Amino acid sequence: MNLRGVFRRRVAPALIGLLLHAAAATAAAPAGALFTDVPLPGGLAGLLRAAGIPGQPDPAIAMLAFVRVAHASELGPQSPPLAYIDAVARRESAGPALPDGDVRTDLVPVPLTPAFWSDAVFGRNVPPGDLAAAILGDRRAAFVYHGLMALDDRTLAFFSEHPALVRSIAETGAGPFAEWGRSIHVSQGSVEVPGGKNAEPLWQAVIGEPPASAPAFIRALVERDGGRAAFFFDTIAHLDPSRQAFALGPAGAERRAERFRALYGVFARTKTFDPAAGWPVLRHPFNPAAVLREAAADASGRMAGPGWRGLWEAAFGGGRACARAGADASPVDAAWLVDRIEREPLEARGPWLGAVAFAQRVFGRATRDQAPAVCQAAAAFPRANGLLLTLERIGLDDPNEYAAAISFADRAWAGGDRWAAVLRTAQVQGVLAVLDRAVSSRAISKADARRLLASLFATDRGAQAGAGPAAGSVARWICDTMLAGLCPRQPSGDRCLVGLASGEGRSAGEISWEDDRYRIDLGAAAAVRMDRVLEAQRATRVDDALNMMAAQAILADPRAAAADLGRAATILGALGRLQILERTELFGHAVPPMRTAVAVAAAAAGRETDRSAAAGSLVGVADALMADALVSLSYAMAIGDPDDAVLMGGNLAHRHLFDGTLGPATPPWHTPDEVRTLDGTWVVEGSTLMLRLVYARTWLRRLSIQDPGKRPRPDPQDVLVFGETEALFNPFDLTDASRDAIVAALGRGRAAIARLVRDPDALWAAAADVGLGEWRCRAALLAAGRGSAASARGAADFFSLLELMRLGRPDAPRGAIDAWGAATRPIDGGPWVRMPAARTWEDLQGPRGVGLLATQVADVHLRVAEELSALKLPASLAPDVSAYAAWDAMTEAMMAHPDDWFAAARGAVAIPADRFLDYVAALTAIGPLVPVR
């Protein structure tokens, strides 16, 4: 090795290390300083590469990301990130050399001073040049660092004056402090508790120390019940004002302190997570905090209606006492509700929380005399949420309408013939699915849908008690009432239903694009897609069922003329060639021999004999054809890509199980779920309502099949929910006015940041208002404190588009803005998109494999709104454009780990502007842009 190489590889690193040590010592912050810039040997690039973190995060969050990845509970001390840090610590402080021989050392901000860390955390002298590596390599120190980075300036100054408190936290409460210390705020030596001064006695009773004695209170907070006290404190602190008042109890309420202690008792004994088991803390998605976040309350702190104790006692009891649901009108308090859901089995807690959210959305204005009907609907939600949520989407809001629907659905299974019950259920669910889509596409009004449903639920009114609707009654209703009323001049039942479900033929104007004129037909692409799926399924058609019904009606008429009988024979001869008649099993049930019945009926049409028996056998065949056709249509409405591999296995509708018993059986009116059979194939159990949730991935589109490379990806359930967002993003709900309101709000939000970064207190207040996490708020302040001209712009990079929009406050009705939101099913069970509530991501972080991350990412839709505005294109094109943009944002996001919400949200910003030109161009081939000839 020549002398120059020796100098570069050995001497230079040592010299640079000495210089950095000296510089760090010289620049060491004075006692009491809140942040110190210390050297990071090996540089940010080496640190991030060791942890497998893509991109180049700002120094203010790079170490936080490293802590999150390197010290996750599933990793041990021999993990590559920690091995790298160990290697850095054992070398010269200049750190390891990169392959080109250069030495990289960057400065990173560390809260408080090196002397403070040496005294309070390490108990030994740690030179400034070694501090960053020492923190990252020590699990307890890393947790303390993570917690301190979330504190506001006053609180951080308080901790700097109490090294003994930090030492105690490091020894006995580092994990809870890292996770939930963000909610600790100290002012004038007293902890600011949720609820303010009036709530201090409540917190002293729960924590065991007075908030005015901040060190003792904080120490007890992070240690009590294994850290669950900190979780409880953090939960209450991050609730919106009305829900926080509900949790604390109305001021002056009787037994307020007792109920608050009872509420904490649920948190203290919950088994949905274990703070001591590891970090980050993994918790069940429907833990006690989730109940407090989702149950609505009014400003006084009372549970929003219907909040009668007797109603919910009866509903949770299975509905057996619903007749007396209005007798006890005492209000439900937070402790009772949280405890009642916590006592349910884990798998039942989500449905019950969904029942509460559903009742509050739909029956908020119900009167006490309607309590029995409300109770009946709430009690049925865990087993029939598919039915109830579909009725909500259609627009029903009368409790008696829901009670009638539930009774009708139950009567369909009242008789002993399960095959007949399956056929009736399939037909009714097909009708509901079409009406749901027809209302969404504005093909019919909500009032028309309600009248049709009232008529449908009365089809069994004359049936024998306990027998359910008569055979053929639902199919005849579809023909004589639904089709005749909605499409009186349409000769084809199939074209009628496809047109209703797609909104086909409704033009939304014309645009110019790349020197051509295009008509915007929002339903044209949907109709083509559905037709292609039906063709790929080789599906039975509704017209086949209608023709079978017509032939049956002729044979059943003893006065039928010879010409009519001849027509019936011709119809039956043509239908006799249908492949569906050969099936021996359908929907998991053995099928009576249908082809034989058709052949016998065709022969009977040509003889002068009693044809009633032959006609009777055709009723069952017509019911089977109608059920199969409507279930196939439901699948066609649900599958977004007609070329998807899911269709390669034949007609999925034939294998649908309404009363299946694979695994935990899904009830016939419950939202559908995909399960694996014993032979390894996948089938769907439950209802055919909201099938889009099962096939949500098929609604994500891509322009390229290029592999984006290896990096952490969203959890598969998050991918599914990203797909749900696109499947439920409805062009008929979007307006140019709401798009422009969003774009204007984003502009105001960006402008506001330049003002906010100059006033830390204002930024902390704004962060709480818009849901900006404490860690990103601190990072924004650190970025702004660098004094460059780009400080405000750098601070803005720590805001997601969603947070910028909240900061700018869009001037539009909430419903219009919600239409641009994200899927909410993993939170409230609802099949729609809503703009995420102004909460921090950390409020939801923790559950795994349920898709919560994707429910908080509406940024793709906001970016699409901006780009469509810039291109002067209508808002109605947003769902088709977003289907492509969502895939690119999801696969290109620079995620440090699968739970990296901010990186997932920033993926929308990373899409190049010219990429949107490609998305729009694609719509001229397989979208709503129809060339004007």
PDB file of N, CA, C and O in Angstrom, residues 452-509:
ATOM      1  N   LEU A 452     -88.912   0.607  -3.046  1.00  0.00           N
ATOM      2  CA  LEU A 452     -88.711  -0.748  -3.563  1.00  0.00           C
ATOM      3  C   LEU A 452     -88.420  -1.726  -2.427  1.00  0.00           C
ATOM      4  O   LEU A 452     -88.936  -2.852  -2.416  1.00  0.00           O
ATOM      5  N   LEU A 453     -87.594  -1.326  -1.481  1.00  0.00           N
ATOM      6  CA  LEU A 453     -87.255  -2.223  -0.383  1.00  0.00           C
ATOM      7  C   LEU A 453     -88.462  -2.512   0.501  1.00  0.00           C
ATOM      8  O   LEU A 453     -88.652  -3.643   0.955  1.00  0.00           O
ATOM      9  N   ALA A 454     -89.291  -1.500   0.745  1.00  0.00           N
ATOM     10  CA  ALA A 454     -90.506  -1.740   1.531  1.00  0.00           C
ATOM     11  C   ALA A 454     -91.395  -2.758   0.832  1.00  0.00           C
ATOM     12  O   ALA A 454     -91.995  -3.641   1.479  1.00  0.00           O
ATOM     13  N   SER A 455     -91.473  -2.677  -0.491  1.00  0.00           N
ATOM     14  CA  SER A 455     -92.263  -3.646  -1.253  1.00  0.00           C
ATOM     15  C   SER A 455     -91.634  -5.033  -1.193  1.00  0.00           C
ATOM     16  O   SER A 455     -92.322  -6.045  -1.025  1.00  0.00           O
ATOM     17  N   LEU A 456     -90.303  -5.102  -1.306  1.00  0.00           N
ATOM     18  CA  LEU A 456     -89.612  -6.393  -1.262  1.00  0.00           C
ATOM     19  C   LEU A 456     -89.813  -7.080   0.081  1.00  0.00           C
ATOM     20  O   LEU A 456     -90.083  -8.288   0.150  1.00  0.00           O
ATOM     21  N   PHE A 457     -89.681  -6.331   1.171  1.00  0.00           N
ATOM     22  CA  PHE A 457     -89.784  -6.929   2.498  1.00  0.00           C
ATOM     23  C   PHE A 457     -91.213  -7.353   2.828  1.00  0.00           C
ATOM     24  O   PHE A 457     -91.440  -7.992   3.860  1.00  0.00           O
ATOM     25  N   ALA A 458     -92.133  -7.026   1.955  1.00  0.00           N
ATOM     26  CA  ALA A 458     -93.526  -7.442   2.160  1.00  0.00           C
ATOM     27  C   ALA A 458     -93.921  -8.620   1.280  1.00  0.00           C
ATOM     28  O   ALA A 458     -95.080  -9.032   1.293  1.00  0.00           O
ATOM     29  N   THR A 459     -92.963  -9.198   0.529  1.00  0.00           N
ATOM     30  CA  THR A 459     -93.310 -10.264  -0.403  1.00  0.00           C
ATOM     31  C   THR A 459     -93.749 -11.542   0.292  1.00  0.00           C
ATOM     32  O   THR A 459     -94.386 -12.398  -0.323  1.00  0.00           O
ATOM     33  N   ASP A 460     -93.406 -11.702   1.568  1.00  0.00           N
ATOM     34  CA  ASP A 460     -93.810 -12.918   2.283  1.00  0.00           C
ATOM     35  C   ASP A 460     -94.950 -12.647   3.254  1.00  0.00           C
ATOM     36  O   ASP A 460     -95.197 -13.435   4.162  1.00  0.00           O
ATOM     37  N   ARG A 461     -95.641 -11.524   3.031  1.00  0.00           N
ATOM     38  CA  ARG A 461     -96.666 -11.141   4.001  1.00  0.00           C
ATOM     39  C   ARG A 461     -97.781 -12.181   4.107  1.00  0.00           C
ATOM     40  O   ARG A 461     -98.336 -12.419   5.157  1.00  0.00           O
ATOM     41  N   GLY A 462     -98.111 -12.818   2.995  1.00  0.00           N
ATOM     42  CA  GLY A 462     -99.183 -13.809   3.036  1.00  0.00           C
ATOM     43  C   GLY A 462     -98.701 -15.222   3.249  1.00  0.00           C
ATOM     44  O   GLY A 462     -99.497 -16.174   3.196  1.00  0.00           O
ATOM     45  N   ALA A 463     -97.401 -15.380   3.507  1.00  0.00           N
ATOM     46  CA  ALA A 463     -96.856 -16.729   3.681  1.00  0.00           C
ATOM     47  C   ALA A 463     -97.287 -17.321   5.006  1.00  0.00           C
ATOM     48  O   ALA A 463     -97.613 -16.617   5.962  1.00  0.00           O
ATOM     49  N   GLN A 464     -97.267 -18.638   5.075  1.00  0.00           N
ATOM     50  CA  GLN A 464     -97.611 -19.334   6.310  1.00  0.00           C
ATOM     51  C   GLN A 464     -96.581 -19.010   7.384  1.00  0.00           C
ATOM     52  O   GLN A 464     -95.393 -18.876   7.113  1.00  0.00           O
ATOM     53  N   ALA A 465     -97.023 -18.861   8.603  1.00  0.00           N
ATOM     54  CA  ALA A 465     -96.137 -18.490   9.705  1.00  0.00           C
ATOM     55  C   ALA A 465     -94.977 -19.474   9.814  1.00  0.00           C
ATOM     56  O   ALA A 465     -95.184 -20.682   9.822  1.00  0.00           O
ATOM     57  N   GLY A 466     -93.770 -18.923   9.864  1.00  0.00           N
ATOM     58  CA  GLY A 466     -92.577 -19.750  10.025  1.00  0.00           C
ATOM     59  C   GLY A 466     -92.089 -20.401   8.752  1.00  0.00           C
ATOM     60  O   GLY A 466     -91.127 -21.158   8.777  1.00  0.00           O
ATOM     61  N   ALA A 467     -92.726 -20.086   7.621  1.00  0.00           N
ATOM     62  CA  ALA A 467     -92.336 -20.754   6.372  1.00  0.00           C
ATOM     63  C   ALA A 467     -91.454 -19.899   5.495  1.00  0.00           C
ATOM     64  O   ALA A 467     -90.838 -20.391   4.567  1.00  0.00           O
ATOM     65  N   GLY A 468     -91.370 -18.580   5.744  1.00  0.00           N
ATOM     66  CA  GLY A 468     -90.574 -17.717   4.897  1.00  0.00           C
ATOM     67  C   GLY A 468     -91.276 -17.430   3.586  1.00  0.00           C
ATOM     68  O   GLY A 468     -92.387 -17.906   3.325  1.00  0.00           O
ATOM     69  N   PRO A 469     -90.667 -16.627   2.710  1.00  0.00           N
ATOM     70  CA  PRO A 469     -91.277 -16.296   1.422  1.00  0.00           C
ATOM     71  C   PRO A 469     -91.541 -17.556   0.598  1.00  0.00           C
ATOM     72  O   PRO A 469     -90.774 -18.515   0.630  1.00  0.00           O
ATOM     73  N   ALA A 470     -92.626 -17.535  -0.162  1.00  0.00           N
ATOM     74  CA  ALA A 470     -92.974 -18.677  -1.001  1.00  0.00           C
ATOM     75  C   ALA A 470     -91.983 -18.816  -2.147  1.00  0.00           C
ATOM     76  O   ALA A 470     -91.370 -17.837  -2.586  1.00  0.00           O
ATOM     77  N   ALA A 471     -91.819 -20.035  -2.634  1.00  0.00           N
ATOM     78  CA  ALA A 471     -90.923 -20.284  -3.759  1.00  0.00           C
ATOM     79  C   ALA A 471     -91.353 -19.426  -4.943  1.00  0.00           C
ATOM     80  O   ALA A 471     -92.536 -19.346  -5.283  1.00  0.00           O
ATOM     81  N   GLY A 472     -90.401 -18.782  -5.563  1.00  0.00           N
ATOM     82  CA  GLY A 472     -90.674 -17.974  -6.740  1.00  0.00           C
ATOM     83  C   GLY A 472     -91.160 -16.571  -6.462  1.00  0.00           C
ATOM     84  O   GLY A 472     -91.209 -15.740  -7.378  1.00  0.00           O
ATOM     85  N   SER A 473     -91.489 -16.237  -5.202  1.00  0.00           N
ATOM     86  CA  SER A 473     -92.068 -14.925  -4.915  1.00  0.00           C
ATOM     87  C   SER A 473     -91.064 -13.795  -5.102  1.00  0.00           C
ATOM     88  O   SER A 473     -91.408 -12.730  -5.631  1.00  0.00           O
ATOM     89  N   VAL A 474     -89.806 -13.997  -4.684  1.00  0.00           N
ATOM     90  CA  VAL A 474     -88.802 -12.953  -4.840  1.00  0.00           C
ATOM     91  C   VAL A 474     -88.462 -12.768  -6.316  1.00  0.00           C
ATOM     92  O   VAL A 474     -88.341 -11.634  -6.801  1.00  0.00           O
ATOM     93  N   ALA A 475     -88.317 -13.872  -7.046  1.00  0.00           N
ATOM     94  CA  ALA A 475     -88.014 -13.768  -8.466  1.00  0.00           C
ATOM     95  C   ALA A 475     -89.136 -13.044  -9.207  1.00  0.00           C
ATOM     96  O   ALA A 475     -88.881 -12.223 -10.110  1.00  0.00           O
ATOM     97  N   ARG A 476     -90.405 -13.344  -8.867  1.00  0.00           N
ATOM     98  CA  ARG A 476     -91.517 -12.637  -9.514  1.00  0.00           C
ATOM     99  C   ARG A 476     -91.508 -11.163  -9.154  1.00  0.00           C
ATOM    100  O   ARG A 476     -91.820 -10.306  -9.995  1.00  0.00           O
ATOM    101  N   TRP A 477     -91.147 -10.840  -7.907  1.00  0.00           N
ATOM    102  CA  TRP A 477     -91.055  -9.432  -7.526  1.00  0.00           C
ATOM    103  C   TRP A 477     -89.992  -8.718  -8.355  1.00  0.00           C
ATOM    104  O   TRP A 477     -90.202  -7.574  -8.791  1.00  0.00           O
ATOM    105  N   ILE A 478     -88.863  -9.365  -8.572  1.00  0.00           N
ATOM    106  CA  ILE A 478     -87.800  -8.758  -9.383  1.00  0.00           C
ATOM    107  C   ILE A 478     -88.326  -8.443 -10.782  1.00  0.00           C
ATOM    108  O   ILE A 478     -88.076  -7.350 -11.327  1.00  0.00           O
ATOM    109  N   CYS A 479     -89.074  -9.371 -11.349  1.00  0.00           N
ATOM    110  CA  CYS A 479     -89.589  -9.181 -12.711  1.00  0.00           C
ATOM    111  C   CYS A 479     -90.709  -8.145 -12.745  1.00  0.00           C
ATOM    112  O   CYS A 479     -90.679  -7.208 -13.545  1.00  0.00           O
ATOM    113  N   ASP A 480     -91.699  -8.312 -11.887  1.00  0.00           N
ATOM    114  CA  ASP A 480     -92.924  -7.514 -11.995  1.00  0.00           C
ATOM    115  C   ASP A 480     -92.824  -6.144 -11.346  1.00  0.00           C
ATOM    116  O   ASP A 480     -93.540  -5.220 -11.758  1.00  0.00           O
ATOM    117  N   THR A 481     -91.982  -5.996 -10.335  1.00  0.00           N
ATOM    118  CA  THR A 481     -91.908  -4.721  -9.613  1.00  0.00           C
ATOM    119  C   THR A 481     -90.619  -3.966  -9.908  1.00  0.00           C
ATOM    120  O   THR A 481     -90.644  -2.815 -10.342  1.00  0.00           O
ATOM    121  N   MET A 482     -89.473  -4.614  -9.683  1.00  0.00           N
ATOM    122  CA  MET A 482     -88.207  -3.910  -9.817  1.00  0.00           C
ATOM    123  C   MET A 482     -87.894  -3.570 -11.275  1.00  0.00           C
ATOM    124  O   MET A 482     -87.704  -2.403 -11.635  1.00  0.00           O
ATOM    125  N   LEU A 483     -87.846  -4.594 -12.120  1.00  0.00           N
ATOM    126  CA  LEU A 483     -87.484  -4.345 -13.514  1.00  0.00           C
ATOM    127  C   LEU A 483     -88.570  -3.546 -14.229  1.00  0.00           C
ATOM    128  O   LEU A 483     -88.268  -2.620 -14.996  1.00  0.00           O
ATOM    129  N   ALA A 484     -89.821  -3.889 -13.986  1.00  0.00           N
ATOM    130  CA  ALA A 484     -90.906  -3.172 -14.652  1.00  0.00           C
ATOM    131  C   ALA A 484     -90.965  -1.718 -14.211  1.00  0.00           C
ATOM    132  O   ALA A 484     -91.307  -0.830 -14.997  1.00  0.00           O
ATOM    133  N   GLY A 485     -90.620  -1.451 -12.939  1.00  0.00           N
ATOM    134  CA  GLY A 485     -90.688  -0.086 -12.452  1.00  0.00           C
ATOM    135  C   GLY A 485     -89.486   0.757 -12.831  1.00  0.00           C
ATOM    136  O   GLY A 485     -89.628   1.946 -13.121  1.00  0.00           O
ATOM    137  N   LEU A 486     -88.290   0.164 -12.857  1.00  0.00           N
ATOM    138  CA  LEU A 486     -87.076   0.937 -13.110  1.00  0.00           C
ATOM    139  C   LEU A 486     -86.676   0.969 -14.576  1.00  0.00           C
ATOM    140  O   LEU A 486     -86.034   1.926 -15.018  1.00  0.00           O
ATOM    141  N   CYS A 487     -86.992  -0.069 -15.319  1.00  0.00           N
ATOM    142  CA  CYS A 487     -86.603  -0.129 -16.734  1.00  0.00           C
ATOM    143  C   CYS A 487     -87.803  -0.584 -17.571  1.00  0.00           C
ATOM    144  O   CYS A 487     -87.768  -1.675 -18.195  1.00  0.00           O
ATOM    145  N   PRO A 488     -88.888   0.196 -17.623  1.00  0.00           N
ATOM    146  CA  PRO A 488     -90.101  -0.275 -18.311  1.00  0.00           C
ATOM    147  C   PRO A 488     -89.918  -0.472 -19.805  1.00  0.00           C
ATOM    148  O   PRO A 488     -90.618  -1.281 -20.404  1.00  0.00           O
ATOM    149  N   ARG A 489     -88.970   0.232 -20.395  1.00  0.00           N
ATOM    150  CA  ARG A 489     -88.787   0.115 -21.849  1.00  0.00           C
ATOM    151  C   ARG A 489     -87.539  -0.676 -22.222  1.00  0.00           C
ATOM    152  O   ARG A 489     -87.169  -0.736 -23.388  1.00  0.00           O
ATOM    153  N   GLN A 490     -86.889  -1.272 -21.232  1.00  0.00           N
ATOM    154  CA  GLN A 490     -85.677  -2.057 -21.509  1.00  0.00           C
ATOM    155  C   GLN A 490     -86.070  -3.518 -21.660  1.00  0.00           C
ATOM    156  O   GLN A 490     -86.530  -4.141 -20.709  1.00  0.00           O
ATOM    157  N   PRO A 491     -85.902  -4.110 -22.857  1.00  0.00           N
ATOM    158  CA  PRO A 491     -86.333  -5.500 -23.049  1.00  0.00           C
ATOM    159  C   PRO A 491     -85.452  -6.524 -22.346  1.00  0.00           C
ATOM    160  O   PRO A 491     -85.846  -7.671 -22.178  1.00  0.00           O
ATOM    161  N   SER A 492     -84.245  -6.133 -21.931  1.00  0.00           N
ATOM    162  CA  SER A 492     -83.311  -7.076 -21.324  1.00  0.00           C
ATOM    163  C   SER A 492     -83.142  -6.767 -19.842  1.00  0.00           C
ATOM    164  O   SER A 492     -82.788  -5.641 -19.461  1.00  0.00           O
ATOM    165  N   GLY A 493     -83.390  -7.769 -19.007  1.00  0.00           N
ATOM    166  CA  GLY A 493     -83.159  -7.600 -17.578  1.00  0.00           C
ATOM    167  C   GLY A 493     -81.696  -7.396 -17.265  1.00  0.00           C
ATOM    168  O   GLY A 493     -81.339  -6.637 -16.355  1.00  0.00           O
ATOM    169  N   ASP A 494     -80.816  -8.076 -18.005  1.00  0.00           N
ATOM    170  CA  ASP A 494     -79.383  -7.925 -17.771  1.00  0.00           C
ATOM    171  C   ASP A 494     -78.931  -6.501 -18.039  1.00  0.00           C
ATOM    172  O   ASP A 494     -78.191  -5.909 -17.250  1.00  0.00           O
ATOM    173  N   ARG A 495     -79.363  -5.921 -19.178  1.00  0.00           N
ATOM    174  CA  ARG A 495     -78.945  -4.561 -19.502  1.00  0.00           C
ATOM    175  C   ARG A 495     -79.508  -3.569 -18.497  1.00  0.00           C
ATOM    176  O   ARG A 495     -78.880  -2.579 -18.155  1.00  0.00           O
ATOM    177  N   CYS A 496     -80.717  -3.840 -18.016  1.00  0.00           N
ATOM    178  CA  CYS A 496     -81.315  -2.964 -17.008  1.00  0.00           C
ATOM    179  C   CYS A 496     -80.460  -2.949 -15.745  1.00  0.00           C
ATOM    180  O   CYS A 496     -80.087  -1.878 -15.246  1.00  0.00           O
ATOM    181  N   LEU A 497     -80.129  -4.122 -15.226  1.00  0.00           N
ATOM    182  CA  LEU A 497     -79.402  -4.198 -13.963  1.00  0.00           C
ATOM    183  C   LEU A 497     -77.975  -3.689 -14.097  1.00  0.00           C
ATOM    184  O   LEU A 497     -77.470  -2.992 -13.208  1.00  0.00           O
ATOM    185  N   VAL A 498     -77.306  -4.018 -15.199  1.00  0.00           N
ATOM    186  CA  VAL A 498     -75.949  -3.513 -15.409  1.00  0.00           C
ATOM    187  C   VAL A 498     -75.973  -1.988 -15.535  1.00  0.00           C
ATOM    188  O   VAL A 498     -75.108  -1.284 -14.992  1.00  0.00           O
ATOM    189  N   GLY A 499     -76.966  -1.477 -16.240  1.00  0.00           N
ATOM    190  CA  GLY A 499     -77.069  -0.028 -16.378  1.00  0.00           C
ATOM    191  C   GLY A 499     -77.326   0.664 -15.048  1.00  0.00           C
ATOM    192  O   GLY A 499     -76.749   1.721 -14.751  1.00  0.00           O
ATOM    193  N   LEU A 500     -78.189   0.064 -14.216  1.00  0.00           N
ATOM    194  CA  LEU A 500     -78.457   0.638 -12.899  1.00  0.00           C
ATOM    195  C   LEU A 500     -77.207   0.619 -12.024  1.00  0.00           C
ATOM    196  O   LEU A 500     -76.892   1.594 -11.320  1.00  0.00           O
ATOM    197  N   ALA A 501     -76.489  -0.494 -12.040  1.00  0.00           N
ATOM    198  CA  ALA A 501     -75.332  -0.653 -11.160  1.00  0.00           C
ATOM    199  C   ALA A 501     -74.151   0.207 -11.580  1.00  0.00           C
ATOM    200  O   ALA A 501     -73.310   0.563 -10.743  1.00  0.00           O
ATOM    201  N   SER A 502     -74.063   0.551 -12.860  1.00  0.00           N
ATOM    202  CA  SER A 502     -72.904   1.287 -13.360  1.00  0.00           C
ATOM    203  C   SER A 502     -73.163   2.771 -13.563  1.00  0.00           C
ATOM    204  O   SER A 502     -72.217   3.571 -13.614  1.00  0.00           O
ATOM    205  N   GLY A 503     -74.436   3.166 -13.694  1.00  0.00           N
ATOM    206  CA  GLY A 503     -74.715   4.552 -14.068  1.00  0.00           C
ATOM    207  C   GLY A 503     -74.406   4.807 -15.521  1.00  0.00           C
ATOM    208  O   GLY A 503     -74.127   5.943 -15.924  1.00  0.00           O
ATOM    209  N   GLU A 504     -74.468   3.777 -16.325  1.00  0.00           N
ATOM    210  CA  GLU A 504     -74.106   3.846 -17.737  1.00  0.00           C
ATOM    211  C   GLU A 504     -74.975   4.862 -18.475  1.00  0.00           C
ATOM    212  O   GLU A 504     -76.174   4.973 -18.238  1.00  0.00           O
ATOM    213  N   GLY A 505     -74.321   5.590 -19.385  1.00  0.00           N
ATOM    214  CA  GLY A 505     -75.044   6.504 -20.251  1.00  0.00           C
ATOM    215  C   GLY A 505     -75.177   7.915 -19.728  1.00  0.00           C
ATOM    216  O   GLY A 505     -75.674   8.796 -20.434  1.00  0.00           O
ATOM    217  N   ARG A 506     -74.731   8.170 -18.506  1.00  0.00           N
ATOM    218  CA  ARG A 506     -74.849   9.520 -17.952  1.00  0.00           C
ATOM    219  C   ARG A 506     -73.587  10.301 -18.263  1.00  0.00           C
ATOM    220  O   ARG A 506     -72.529  10.053 -17.704  1.00  0.00           O
ATOM    221  N   SER A 507     -73.683  11.235 -19.176  1.00  0.00           N
ATOM    222  CA  SER A 507     -72.522  12.018 -19.583  1.00  0.00           C
ATOM    223  C   SER A 507     -72.236  13.121 -18.583  1.00  0.00           C
ATOM    224  O   SER A 507     -73.149  13.751 -18.049  1.00  0.00           O
ATOM    225  N   ALA A 508     -70.947  13.337 -18.299  1.00  0.00           N
ATOM    226  CA  ALA A 508     -70.522  14.403 -17.398  1.00  0.00           C
ATOM    227  C   ALA A 508     -69.802  15.504 -18.163  1.00  0.00           C
ATOM    228  O   ALA A 508     -68.906  16.157 -17.640  1.00  0.00           O
ATOM    229  N   GLY A 509     -70.168  15.672 -19.417  1.00  0.00           N
ATOM    230  CA  GLY A 509     -69.567  16.722 -20.229  1.00  0.00           C
ATOM    231  C   GLY A 509     -68.460  16.197 -21.124  1.00  0.00           C
ATOM    232  O   GLY A 509     -68.225  14.989 -21.242  1.00  0.00           O
TER     233      GLY A 509
END
